[in-house]
Structures are given as structure tokens and as C-alpha cells.
């Protein structure tokens, strides 16, 4: 234990990152920044090692961010006694194997959504973490937006009346280019259920975070771009692969879903990864008997709120979040100074480290990932059967 410049007693916590693509970089940046925003946090992450299978990528990460060592084999991370917490930012098909192994090795886990390919995968990682009594965090970053936290409080405090219905949308063009490479994301064995795991998982988490459990649903899915070009080299994120040999897209581009919440509220959740003209059009519209709240990720620090007692022609106001909303005060001194996407990951890192320091959960955990995965599984079953399907977590 050391004394920080502020005179606080702080412990160094050895952390590792497995998979250094987009999310691996964002987690690493969050570890690097978290103490800047949360100086009172009693744990300071220390970048011990990074595991990455693409030759050279881990070494570049170490040179840029200061990891003490690198490896091509994540099993070395599990066996490394310097590592106490691990970010699992590898593709979905590796979440279960790596997550279970890290938990069994006694490492705390910050894992990306959707946590595996199926409900069974998410549950296996959650069970292993519970068995090993390690803390967890899951990358449902949108719920960390201060405006989303405030929307949840507005709803919970009854200021909108009883919630009647909600629309949740997640539209993106990240897979809209016909020459987008046929990466792991488009294979059922490695990418799972396509846009369901990629985007609808965030929507399922937001729905539950705002309004409680989804009891049942009916879903329709589609693949709109059935073939893509195989990449000829390493990929990260959403690379193009022009002219490559074509192969089949195996998982969903689109899902449209009707929801019935346990509260009796109704909802629509729609997600698409091939929406030309839509860039991160993620958001929700929640309607109650007395008011409504609207959020759009592209204007992340704003809420549009209608509340009062006039019902008809009731005005809608724009509210800029400020230091009183969620974790905003850790980033900006006053309302309408913008926070950005990466800041949501700093909040996630903070909650993860705080949960380790205090030995109790903060923020989204593996239990939340199991709930989201149960919703996705119900979507898959409903799309196959065409029937209303109960969401079953147990
Ligand atoms: N929370 C969010 O908003 C968000 C956004 C994007 C992706 N994600 C999630 O993050 C995860 C990673 O997505 P990404 O966009 O960063 O993908 P990516 O393809 O950019 O990165 C994945 C990295 O893992 C590496 N990798 C593959 N197999 C490996 C192995 N055996 N050992 C070590 N490294 C290995 C790849 O080489 C690559 O560098 C996915 O689960 C995805 O669902 C979450």
C-alpha cells in the first residue's frame, strides 16, 4: 500500500487485458484515466499484461500504454499471480472459456457484453464468478450515461405516472457496407446471434434497467446482406475486405420485438446493423400516464422530458445533465459540457474497481448479463416459433 499525492492510502491492482481490438483499447484507456476522475478510489490499476493473438498487436499496446509484459496466450494471464483483475475484450465465442478460466483462477472480471454466445454461456461465467467469489462488471455502458441514470430516477419516482409503453431503438450502419469483411461477428459459432448480441443486448439491458423485468416477447429477425467477403488478413472492428472470396452471413442483421414487461407496460425493441444513414442511433422513448422521457445516444448529455398535469399539449423541455446527474460531476464542472462514449467506460472501470475495493457490486454485473442473455434467447426462440415467448432466467 502506498500514499497518494492527496495523502490517501491506495493499493495497486494488477490488471490485464485479453483481446486488444476496439474494446481492449477502450478498457485500457479507462484504466489509465480512472484515477484522474476518481482520485479517492483506493485501488489504482497497474497494467501488468496484455494478451492478443495477432502478432505485434500486444507489443504495440505495451509500447503505447505501458503494460509490463505481453503474451499471445491468454492462459498465461490466468496463471499470472501479478494479475488480480482481467478485462475480457476478445470476441464473443471466447467469453465463456476465458471468463470461466479467469474466475477459477481467482481473477475479478470486467467482461464485454453479451458474455458468450448463449444464455448457457452467460450463466456459466456468472456461476464461475459466484463460485470463486470474485467481483464482475459487464460492458453495458449505455446505462452509465448520466442522462440514462436520471431518466431511470424520473421513472422510478413516479414523475411520469405509471409507465404505459416504451420504444427502444439501436440502429447502426457498421455492417451496412456490402464489402464489410466476413469477420467472427457474422458466424454463428463465433459471433452468436449477430445484431442480437451486438446491439439488442444493450437494448435488453436498458429496458430492464429503466423499467424492470421483461416477462414475455415476440420477435421477428432477418438477414438482409446474406454474403460478405472473407478477410485476407487480421481484422479489428469493422474492416472492409474488398474483392475477397464470398461466404455466407450466418446470423441476424435485424430484429424487431414486441415486449410485455412484468409491470404490465408494453414495449418495442428494434435493432439493426445494416441501416444505411444511421450512425449510432441508439435511444429510448418512455411514456407514462403523466409524462414522457426521451434519450438519444447521439445527444448523450440531454434528456427531453415532458412532465406536469396537463396531459394534452403538455410541453417537452430539453434538460442538459449536470453534476447532480449520475457520475457527470466526475467529468465536467457544469451542465452542457459534453461527456463522451469513452467516459462511460471510465465510469464502468470506476464501478468495477470500487466493487473490488468494497467487495460488493456496483454497476452492471454478470447477473445483469444473464438477464440480457435470457431476453436474447427468448427472441431467438420466438423468431423460430413465431409465438409469444416467456423470458426465462432460471
Ligand atoms: N460495450 C460496447 O459498446 C461494445 C462495443 C463494441 C464491441 N463490444 C464487445 O467487445 C468484444 C470485442 O469487440 P471489438 O469490437 O473490440 O472486437 P475486435 O475484433 O476489434 O477486437 C477483438 C480482439 O480480440 C483479439 N483476439 C481474438 N482471439 C483472441 C485470443 N484467442 N486471444 C487474444 N486475443 C484474441 C482479436 O485479434 C482482436 O484484436 C465483443 O464481445 C463485443 O460484443 C462492446
Tab-separated table of C-alpha atoms and ligand atoms in Angstrom:
chain	number	residue	atom	x	y	z
A	1	UNK	CA	0.000	0.000	0.000
A	2	UNK	CA	1.258	3.498	-0.912
A	3	UNK	CA	0.283	7.026	-0.011
A	4	UNK	CA	-1.071	9.024	-2.985
A	5	UNK	CA	-0.254	12.700	-3.563
A	6	UNK	CA	-3.603	13.544	-1.927
A	7	UNK	CA	-2.470	11.642	1.188
A	8	UNK	CA	-4.860	8.708	0.608
A	9	UNK	CA	-3.783	5.127	1.160
A	10	UNK	CA	-4.005	3.410	-2.225
A	11	UNK	CA	-3.380	-0.155	-3.318
A	12	UNK	CA	-2.038	-1.082	-6.754
A	13	UNK	CA	-4.248	-3.614	-8.501
A	14	UNK	CA	-2.578	-5.644	-11.254
A	15	UNK	CA	-4.836	-5.718	-14.323
A	16	UNK	CA	-4.654	-7.500	-17.669
A	17	UNK	CA	-6.484	-7.087	-20.958
A	18	UNK	CA	-7.332	-10.068	-23.178
A	19	UNK	CA	-8.041	-9.088	-26.793
A	20	UNK	CA	-6.685	-5.725	-27.914
A	21	UNK	CA	-9.167	-4.620	-30.568
A	22	UNK	CA	-11.508	-1.675	-30.129
A	23	UNK	CA	-12.812	-2.634	-26.696
A	24	UNK	CA	-9.388	-3.744	-25.420
A	25	UNK	CA	-8.085	-0.270	-26.226
A	26	UNK	CA	-11.084	1.441	-24.598
A	27	UNK	CA	-10.770	-0.630	-21.394
A	28	UNK	CA	-7.043	0.143	-21.260
A	29	UNK	CA	-7.666	3.860	-21.693
A	30	UNK	CA	-10.267	3.679	-18.925
A	31	UNK	CA	-7.764	2.039	-16.549
A	32	UNK	CA	-5.256	4.766	-17.439
A	33	UNK	CA	-7.763	7.570	-16.776
A	34	UNK	CA	-9.856	6.298	-13.889
A	35	UNK	CA	-7.740	7.833	-11.106
A	36	UNK	CA	-7.796	11.204	-12.907
A	37	UNK	CA	-11.565	11.291	-12.471
A	38	UNK	CA	-11.822	9.368	-9.201
A	39	UNK	CA	-8.792	10.377	-7.105
A	40	UNK	CA	-10.334	8.927	-3.939
A	41	UNK	CA	-10.574	5.416	-5.397
A	42	UNK	CA	-8.438	3.270	-3.070
A	43	UNK	CA	-7.326	0.929	-5.890
A	44	UNK	CA	-5.044	2.104	-8.699
A	45	UNK	CA	-4.968	-0.194	-11.732
A	46	UNK	CA	-1.492	-1.202	-12.859
A	47	UNK	CA	-1.234	-2.503	-16.433
A	48	UNK	CA	0.508	-5.863	-15.957
A	49	UNK	CA	-0.021	-7.713	-19.215
A	50	UNK	CA	-1.977	-7.804	-22.466
A	51	UNK	CA	-2.892	-10.962	-24.389
A	52	UNK	CA	-3.552	-10.706	-28.108
A	53	UNK	CA	-3.338	-13.343	-30.813
A	54	UNK	CA	-2.484	-11.033	-33.740
A	55	UNK	CA	1.334	-10.826	-33.934
A	56	UNK	CA	2.676	-7.437	-32.887
A	57	UNK	CA	-0.624	-6.033	-31.595
A	58	UNK	CA	0.122	-6.715	-27.902
A	59	UNK	CA	3.622	-5.263	-28.257
A	60	UNK	CA	2.178	-2.086	-29.798
A	61	UNK	CA	-0.298	-1.867	-26.909
A	62	UNK	CA	2.519	-2.277	-24.388
A	63	UNK	CA	4.602	0.406	-26.088
A	64	UNK	CA	1.684	2.826	-26.159
A	65	UNK	CA	0.114	2.210	-22.752
A	66	UNK	CA	2.913	0.733	-20.632
A	67	UNK	CA	1.839	-2.869	-20.000
A	68	UNK	CA	4.785	-4.541	-18.237
A	69	UNK	CA	4.565	-7.677	-20.431
A	70	UNK	CA	2.743	-9.209	-23.398
A	71	UNK	CA	1.601	-12.658	-24.459
A	72	UNK	CA	-0.110	-14.409	-27.357
A	73	UNK	CA	-1.738	-16.912	-24.958
A	74	UNK	CA	-4.472	-15.753	-22.548
A	75	UNK	CA	-3.851	-18.853	-20.390
A	76	UNK	CA	-0.629	-17.204	-19.245
A	77	UNK	CA	-2.770	-14.363	-17.899
A	78	UNK	CA	-4.863	-16.814	-15.870
A	79	UNK	CA	-1.672	-18.267	-14.393
A	80	UNK	CA	-0.043	-14.890	-13.687
A	81	UNK	CA	-0.054	-14.103	-9.931
A	82	UNK	CA	0.553	-10.394	-10.622
A	83	UNK	CA	-2.879	-10.153	-12.259
A	84	UNK	CA	-5.842	-9.632	-9.941
A	85	UNK	CA	-8.398	-8.342	-12.441
A	86	UNK	CA	-8.901	-9.038	-16.150
A	87	UNK	CA	-10.695	-7.247	-18.955
A	88	UNK	CA	-12.106	-9.823	-21.342
A	89	UNK	CA	-12.462	-7.929	-24.611
A	90	UNK	CA	-11.978	-10.817	-27.031
A	91	UNK	CA	-14.741	-11.918	-29.443
A	92	UNK	CA	-17.968	-13.404	-28.067
A	93	UNK	CA	-17.103	-17.056	-28.731
A	94	UNK	CA	-14.171	-16.806	-26.293
A	95	UNK	CA	-16.078	-15.147	-23.432
A	96	UNK	CA	-17.171	-18.387	-21.781
A	97	UNK	CA	-13.863	-20.230	-21.908
A	98	UNK	CA	-11.798	-17.224	-20.852
A	99	UNK	CA	-14.353	-15.946	-18.333
A	100	UNK	CA	-14.683	-19.270	-16.532
A	101	UNK	CA	-10.903	-19.817	-16.518
A	102	UNK	CA	-10.206	-16.336	-15.122
A	103	UNK	CA	-12.841	-16.707	-12.396
A	104	UNK	CA	-11.480	-20.133	-11.462
A	105	UNK	CA	-8.025	-18.554	-11.227
A	106	UNK	CA	-9.487	-16.036	-8.734
A	107	UNK	CA	-9.349	-13.000	-11.041
A	108	UNK	CA	-12.029	-10.304	-10.890
A	109	UNK	CA	-13.673	-9.964	-14.302
A	110	UNK	CA	-14.628	-6.963	-16.428
A	111	UNK	CA	-16.136	-8.639	-19.464
A	112	UNK	CA	-17.734	-7.251	-22.582
A	113	UNK	CA	-21.349	-7.846	-23.481
A	114	UNK	CA	-23.100	-10.050	-24.476
A	115	UNK	CA	-20.994	-12.523	-22.385
A	116	UNK	CA	-20.777	-15.517	-24.710
A	117	UNK	CA	-22.994	-16.785	-27.469
A	118	UNK	CA	-25.959	-18.045	-25.463
A	119	UNK	CA	-27.767	-17.838	-22.138
A	120	UNK	CA	-25.908	-21.002	-21.058
A	121	UNK	CA	-22.575	-19.244	-21.735
A	122	UNK	CA	-23.511	-16.139	-19.737
A	123	UNK	CA	-24.763	-18.305	-16.895
A	124	UNK	CA	-21.578	-20.411	-16.898
A	125	UNK	CA	-19.398	-17.305	-16.467
A	126	UNK	CA	-21.746	-15.875	-13.809
A	127	UNK	CA	-21.767	-19.182	-11.903
A	128	UNK	CA	-17.958	-19.459	-12.048
A	129	UNK	CA	-17.588	-15.896	-10.722
A	130	UNK	CA	-20.092	-16.555	-7.928
A	131	UNK	CA	-18.369	-19.825	-7.024
A	132	UNK	CA	-14.948	-18.125	-6.913
A	133	UNK	CA	-16.408	-15.112	-5.071
A	134	UNK	CA	-14.844	-12.630	-7.494
A	135	UNK	CA	-16.442	-9.316	-8.479
A	136	UNK	CA	-17.655	-8.642	-12.019
A	137	UNK	CA	-18.528	-5.835	-14.397
A	138	UNK	CA	-20.172	-6.110	-17.818
A	139	UNK	CA	-19.913	-3.651	-20.704
A	140	UNK	CA	-23.494	-2.367	-20.686
A	141	UNK	CA	-22.031	1.131	-20.950
A	142	UNK	CA	-25.174	2.995	-22.007
A	143	UNK	CA	-26.672	2.648	-18.555
A	144	UNK	CA	-23.655	4.611	-17.259
A	145	UNK	CA	-24.732	7.739	-19.138
A	146	UNK	CA	-25.812	10.308	-16.519
A	147	UNK	CA	-28.911	11.145	-18.575
A	148	UNK	CA	-29.948	7.486	-18.545
A	149	UNK	CA	-29.497	7.301	-14.781
A	150	UNK	CA	-31.627	10.413	-14.383
A	151	UNK	CA	-34.295	9.015	-16.707
A	152	UNK	CA	-34.408	5.933	-14.514
A	153	UNK	CA	-34.907	8.114	-11.419
A	154	UNK	CA	-37.663	10.105	-13.143
A	155	UNK	CA	-39.465	6.875	-13.931
A	156	UNK	CA	-38.900	5.289	-10.508
A	157	UNK	CA	-40.057	8.385	-8.638
A	158	UNK	CA	-43.379	8.305	-10.468
A	159	UNK	CA	-42.930	11.724	-12.091
A	160	UNK	CA	-44.117	10.303	-15.410
A	161	UNK	CA	-47.052	8.492	-13.793
A	162	UNK	CA	-47.371	4.764	-14.459
A	163	UNK	CA	-45.270	3.696	-17.428
A	164	UNK	CA	-47.508	2.569	-20.259
A	165	UNK	CA	-45.144	1.904	-23.168
A	166	UNK	CA	-41.573	2.283	-24.384
A	167	UNK	CA	-39.729	2.219	-27.703
A	168	UNK	CA	-36.068	1.254	-27.695
A	169	UNK	CA	-34.045	1.527	-30.887
A	170	UNK	CA	-30.484	0.602	-31.800
A	171	UNK	CA	-29.801	1.380	-35.447
A	172	UNK	CA	-26.326	1.331	-36.923
A	173	UNK	CA	-24.619	1.179	-40.286
A	174	UNK	CA	-21.487	-0.617	-39.039
A	175	UNK	CA	-22.330	-3.655	-41.171
A	176	UNK	CA	-24.120	-1.815	-43.966
A	177	UNK	CA	-21.185	-1.744	-46.409
A	178	UNK	CA	-21.521	-4.715	-48.770
A	179	UNK	CA	-17.719	-5.091	-48.708
A	180	UNK	CA	-17.597	-5.236	-44.885
A	181	UNK	CA	-15.322	-8.182	-44.009
A	182	UNK	CA	-16.856	-11.530	-43.047
A	183	UNK	CA	-15.314	-11.458	-39.540
A	184	UNK	CA	-16.185	-13.543	-36.454
A	185	UNK	CA	-19.213	-11.304	-35.943
A	186	UNK	CA	-21.117	-12.882	-38.854
A	187	UNK	CA	-20.528	-16.538	-37.906
A	188	UNK	CA	-22.948	-18.269	-35.579
A	189	UNK	CA	-20.185	-20.304	-33.873
A	190	UNK	CA	-18.009	-17.300	-33.107
A	191	UNK	CA	-20.389	-14.324	-33.196
A	192	UNK	CA	-23.580	-15.915	-31.846
A	193	UNK	CA	-26.842	-14.271	-32.829
A	194	UNK	CA	-25.484	-11.255	-34.750
A	195	UNK	CA	-27.242	-7.976	-34.033
A	196	UNK	CA	-28.990	-9.606	-31.082
A	197	UNK	CA	-25.740	-9.992	-29.132
A	198	UNK	CA	-24.179	-6.884	-30.615
A	199	UNK	CA	-26.916	-4.268	-30.164
A	200	UNK	CA	-30.148	-5.807	-28.861
A	201	UNK	CA	-28.219	-6.975	-25.758
A	202	UNK	CA	-27.690	-3.292	-24.869
A	203	UNK	CA	-31.396	-2.639	-25.540
A	204	UNK	CA	-32.467	-5.537	-23.323
A	205	UNK	CA	-30.262	-4.223	-20.531
A	206	UNK	CA	-31.549	-0.658	-20.925
A	207	UNK	CA	-35.157	-1.890	-20.936
A	208	UNK	CA	-34.660	-3.755	-17.675
A	209	UNK	CA	-32.553	-1.004	-16.104
A	210	UNK	CA	-35.291	1.561	-16.802
A	211	UNK	CA	-38.471	-0.458	-16.403
A	212	UNK	CA	-37.763	-3.779	-14.699
A	213	UNK	CA	-38.057	-7.325	-15.987
A	214	UNK	CA	-39.403	-8.243	-19.416
A	215	UNK	CA	-41.914	-11.062	-18.903
A	216	UNK	CA	-42.505	-12.153	-22.495
A	217	UNK	CA	-41.888	-11.105	-26.070
A	218	UNK	CA	-42.410	-11.904	-29.705
A	219	UNK	CA	-39.623	-11.300	-32.221
A	220	UNK	CA	-39.005	-11.271	-35.946
A	221	UNK	CA	-35.465	-11.411	-37.360
A	222	UNK	CA	-33.887	-11.064	-40.802
A	223	UNK	CA	-30.582	-11.281	-42.676
A	224	UNK	CA	-30.565	-8.547	-45.324
A	225	UNK	CA	-26.968	-8.941	-46.628
A	226	UNK	CA	-26.578	-12.726	-46.973
A	227	UNK	CA	-22.956	-12.792	-48.263
A	228	UNK	CA	-19.741	-10.952	-47.393
A	229	UNK	CA	-16.090	-11.120	-48.479
A	230	UNK	CA	-13.694	-13.206	-46.390
A	231	UNK	CA	-10.796	-11.117	-44.996
A	232	UNK	CA	-7.308	-11.980	-46.185
A	233	UNK	CA	-5.503	-10.653	-43.070
A	234	UNK	CA	-6.048	-9.642	-39.450
A	235	UNK	CA	-9.119	-7.526	-38.746
A	236	UNK	CA	-10.191	-5.218	-35.930
A	237	UNK	CA	-13.531	-3.559	-35.519
A	238	UNK	CA	-15.436	-3.285	-38.807
A	239	UNK	CA	-12.761	-3.601	-41.519
A	240	UNK	CA	-13.583	-3.778	-45.235
A	241	UNK	CA	-12.461	-6.753	-47.345
A	242	UNK	CA	-12.919	-5.725	-50.964
A	243	UNK	CA	-12.648	-8.438	-53.595
A	244	UNK	CA	-12.271	-11.373	-51.199
A	245	UNK	CA	-13.958	-14.739	-51.701
A	246	UNK	CA	-17.626	-14.539	-50.659
A	247	UNK	CA	-19.003	-16.512	-47.738
A	248	UNK	CA	-22.409	-16.707	-46.027
A	249	UNK	CA	-23.604	-14.396	-43.245
A	250	UNK	CA	-24.976	-16.810	-40.659
A	251	UNK	CA	-26.563	-14.553	-38.077
A	252	UNK	CA	-29.148	-11.808	-37.780
A	253	UNK	CA	-28.803	-8.333	-39.300
A	254	UNK	CA	-32.120	-7.169	-37.846
A	255	UNK	CA	-34.539	-7.853	-35.009
A	256	UNK	CA	-37.913	-6.341	-34.246
A	257	UNK	CA	-39.518	-7.306	-30.994
A	258	UNK	CA	-42.713	-6.616	-29.030
A	259	UNK	CA	-42.237	-6.641	-25.249
A	260	UNK	CA	-44.516	-7.199	-22.279
A	261	UNK	CA	-42.951	-6.085	-19.027
A	262	UNK	CA	-43.716	-7.719	-15.673
A	263	UNK	CA	-45.170	-4.320	-14.666
A	264	UNK	CA	-47.746	-4.571	-17.441
A	265	UNK	CA	-46.035	-1.929	-19.593
A	266	UNK	CA	-45.650	-2.683	-23.297
A	267	UNK	CA	-42.639	-2.038	-25.495
A	268	UNK	CA	-40.983	-2.250	-28.884
A	269	UNK	CA	-37.289	-3.049	-29.257
A	270	UNK	CA	-35.797	-2.801	-32.728
A	271	UNK	CA	-32.124	-3.251	-33.647
A	272	UNK	CA	-30.349	-3.285	-36.986
A	273	UNK	CA	-26.682	-3.339	-38.004
A	274	UNK	CA	-27.169	-2.604	-41.719
A	275	UNK	CA	-29.175	0.655	-41.553
A	276	UNK	CA	-27.705	2.981	-44.168
A	277	UNK	CA	-27.884	6.551	-42.895
A	278	UNK	CA	-27.987	5.573	-39.233
A	279	UNK	CA	-24.866	6.133	-37.137
A	280	UNK	CA	-25.265	5.024	-33.519
A	281	UNK	CA	-28.940	5.906	-33.497
A	282	UNK	CA	-29.491	4.378	-30.083
A	283	UNK	CA	-32.134	5.625	-27.704
A	284	UNK	CA	-35.469	5.245	-25.990
A	285	UNK	CA	-38.849	6.899	-25.604
A	286	UNK	CA	-40.611	6.059	-22.344
A	287	UNK	CA	-44.246	7.078	-21.975
A	288	UNK	CA	-46.221	7.230	-18.735
A	289	UNK	CA	-49.732	8.291	-17.774
A	290	UNK	CA	-48.495	11.788	-16.821
A	291	UNK	CA	-45.365	12.356	-18.882
A	292	UNK	CA	-42.593	11.052	-21.072
A	293	UNK	CA	-38.802	10.963	-21.317
A	294	UNK	CA	-36.726	10.694	-24.473
A	295	UNK	CA	-32.986	9.921	-24.841
A	296	UNK	CA	-30.765	9.730	-27.895
A	297	UNK	CA	-27.156	8.498	-27.504
A	298	UNK	CA	-26.005	10.953	-30.170
A	299	UNK	CA	-27.052	13.752	-27.803
A	300	UNK	CA	-25.926	11.750	-24.820
A	301	UNK	CA	-25.956	14.568	-22.278
A	302	UNK	CA	-29.505	15.696	-22.963
A	303	UNK	CA	-32.902	14.410	-21.964
A	304	UNK	CA	-36.169	15.589	-23.364
A	305	UNK	CA	-38.755	15.487	-20.620
A	306	UNK	CA	-42.485	16.126	-20.520
A	307	UNK	CA	-43.996	16.227	-17.036
A	308	UNK	CA	-46.847	18.029	-15.320
A	309	UNK	CA	-50.577	17.647	-15.071
A	310	UNK	CA	-51.860	18.978	-18.358
A	311	UNK	CA	-51.821	15.674	-20.274
A	312	UNK	CA	-52.774	17.137	-23.623
A	313	UNK	CA	-50.395	19.593	-25.331
A	314	UNK	CA	-48.040	19.206	-22.368
A	315	UNK	CA	-44.719	20.842	-23.276
A	316	UNK	CA	-41.492	18.916	-23.747
A	317	UNK	CA	-38.301	20.505	-22.337
A	318	UNK	CA	-34.670	19.820	-23.086
A	319	UNK	CA	-32.708	19.152	-19.895
A	320	UNK	CA	-28.896	19.230	-20.027
A	321	UNK	CA	-27.420	16.867	-17.464
A	322	UNK	CA	-25.058	18.375	-14.908
A	323	UNK	CA	-23.013	17.481	-11.845
A	324	UNK	CA	-26.153	16.326	-9.997
A	325	UNK	CA	-26.814	13.587	-12.566
A	326	UNK	CA	-25.151	10.181	-12.254
A	327	UNK	CA	-21.347	10.400	-12.488
A	328	UNK	CA	-21.353	13.626	-14.532
A	329	UNK	CA	-19.577	15.552	-11.762
A	330	UNK	CA	-16.507	13.316	-12.058
A	331	UNK	CA	-16.014	14.576	-15.625
A	332	UNK	CA	-17.350	18.095	-16.060
A	333	UNK	CA	-17.942	21.062	-13.746
A	334	UNK	CA	-21.235	22.258	-15.178
A	335	UNK	CA	-24.215	21.230	-17.273
A	336	UNK	CA	-23.895	21.070	-21.073
A	337	UNK	CA	-20.154	20.409	-21.094
A	338	UNK	CA	-20.191	17.197	-23.088
A	339	UNK	CA	-19.168	13.785	-21.806
A	340	UNK	CA	-18.317	11.205	-24.486
A	341	UNK	CA	-18.525	7.467	-25.114
A	342	UNK	CA	-15.104	6.666	-23.618
A	343	UNK	CA	-16.141	8.414	-20.402
A	344	UNK	CA	-18.879	5.812	-19.973
A	345	UNK	CA	-16.113	3.187	-19.885
A	346	UNK	CA	-14.238	5.212	-17.245
A	347	UNK	CA	-17.433	5.115	-15.146
A	348	UNK	CA	-17.574	1.354	-15.752
A	349	UNK	CA	-13.934	0.948	-14.678
A	350	UNK	CA	-14.627	3.021	-11.562
A	351	UNK	CA	-17.603	0.877	-10.575
A	352	UNK	CA	-15.632	-2.310	-11.243
A	353	UNK	CA	-12.674	-1.182	-9.118
A	354	UNK	CA	-14.957	0.126	-6.393
A	355	UNK	CA	-16.777	-3.219	-6.282
A	356	UNK	CA	-13.402	-4.931	-5.771
A	357	UNK	CA	-12.311	-2.419	-3.101
A	358	UNK	CA	-15.574	-2.680	-1.169
A	359	UNK	CA	-16.355	-6.313	-2.003
A	360	UNK	CA	-19.891	-5.570	-3.180
A	361	UNK	CA	-21.437	-4.972	-6.614
A	362	UNK	CA	-21.674	-1.574	-8.293
A	363	UNK	CA	-22.968	-1.073	-11.829
A	364	UNK	CA	-23.850	-3.810	-14.311
A	365	UNK	CA	-22.631	-7.271	-13.287
A	366	UNK	CA	-22.738	-10.798	-14.663
A	367	UNK	CA	-26.202	-11.202	-13.114
A	368	UNK	CA	-27.382	-8.445	-15.474
A	369	UNK	CA	-25.671	-10.203	-18.399
A	370	UNK	CA	-27.645	-13.361	-17.597
A	371	UNK	CA	-30.903	-11.364	-17.709
A	372	UNK	CA	-29.969	-9.757	-21.031
A	373	UNK	CA	-28.965	-13.143	-22.471
A	374	UNK	CA	-32.303	-14.612	-21.369
A	375	UNK	CA	-34.095	-11.897	-23.350
A	376	UNK	CA	-31.952	-12.640	-26.431
A	377	UNK	CA	-32.629	-16.349	-26.080
A	378	UNK	CA	-36.375	-15.675	-25.916
A	379	UNK	CA	-36.008	-13.563	-29.095
A	380	UNK	CA	-34.314	-16.462	-30.895
A	381	UNK	CA	-36.966	-18.944	-29.770
A	382	UNK	CA	-39.800	-16.590	-30.687
A	383	UNK	CA	-38.339	-15.847	-34.132
A	384	UNK	CA	-38.210	-19.615	-34.769
A	385	UNK	CA	-41.697	-20.408	-33.479
A	386	UNK	CA	-43.495	-17.203	-34.391
A	387	UNK	CA	-45.087	-17.269	-30.923
A	388	UNK	CA	-45.125	-15.105	-27.809
A	389	UNK	CA	-42.327	-16.481	-25.610
A	390	UNK	CA	-41.673	-16.148	-21.880
A	391	UNK	CA	-38.313	-14.749	-20.786
A	392	UNK	CA	-36.889	-17.424	-18.503
A	393	UNK	CA	-33.793	-16.605	-16.486
A	394	UNK	CA	-33.563	-19.596	-14.132
B	1	LIG	N1	-19.806	-2.188	-24.939
B	1	LIG	C1	-19.769	-1.795	-26.178
B	1	LIG	O1	-20.294	-0.724	-26.534
B	1	LIG	C2	-19.075	-2.662	-27.195
B	1	LIG	C3	-18.700	-2.136	-28.439
B	1	LIG	C4	-18.022	-2.971	-29.336
B	1	LIG	C5	-17.758	-4.281	-29.003
B	1	LIG	N2	-18.159	-4.764	-27.783
B	1	LIG	C6	-17.839	-6.165	-27.396
B	1	LIG	O2	-16.452	-6.257	-27.178
B	1	LIG	C7	-15.952	-7.509	-27.638
B	1	LIG	C8	-14.823	-7.252	-28.631
B	1	LIG	O3	-15.321	-6.448	-29.673
B	1	LIG	P1	-14.342	-5.476	-30.520
B	1	LIG	O4	-15.236	-4.574	-31.297
B	1	LIG	O5	-13.321	-4.898	-29.631
B	1	LIG	O6	-13.720	-6.571	-31.485
B	1	LIG	P2	-12.295	-6.514	-32.248
B	1	LIG	O7	-12.386	-7.523	-33.325
B	1	LIG	O8	-11.957	-5.079	-32.569
B	1	LIG	O9	-11.265	-6.988	-31.133
B	1	LIG	C9	-11.164	-8.310	-30.669
B	1	LIG	C10	-9.689	-8.570	-30.430
B	1	LIG	O10	-9.541	-9.854	-29.799
B	1	LIG	C11	-8.424	-10.488	-30.413
B	1	LIG	N3	-8.464	-11.938	-30.213
B	1	LIG	C12	-9.156	-12.871	-30.915
B	1	LIG	N4	-8.906	-14.095	-30.428
B	1	LIG	C13	-8.037	-13.942	-29.396
B	1	LIG	C14	-7.398	-14.835	-28.498
B	1	LIG	N5	-7.606	-16.165	-28.565
B	1	LIG	N6	-6.547	-14.343	-27.575
B	1	LIG	C15	-6.328	-12.997	-27.503
B	1	LIG	N7	-6.893	-12.096	-28.335
B	1	LIG	C16	-7.752	-12.567	-29.259
B	1	LIG	C17	-8.532	-10.073	-31.874
B	1	LIG	O11	-7.317	-10.297	-32.576
B	1	LIG	C18	-8.876	-8.604	-31.730
B	1	LIG	O12	-7.742	-7.784	-31.611
B	1	LIG	C19	-17.138	-8.252	-28.220
B	1	LIG	O13	-17.616	-9.148	-27.260
B	1	LIG	C20	-18.180	-7.176	-28.471
B	1	LIG	O14	-19.512	-7.638	-28.328
B	1	LIG	C21	-18.785	-3.977	-26.867
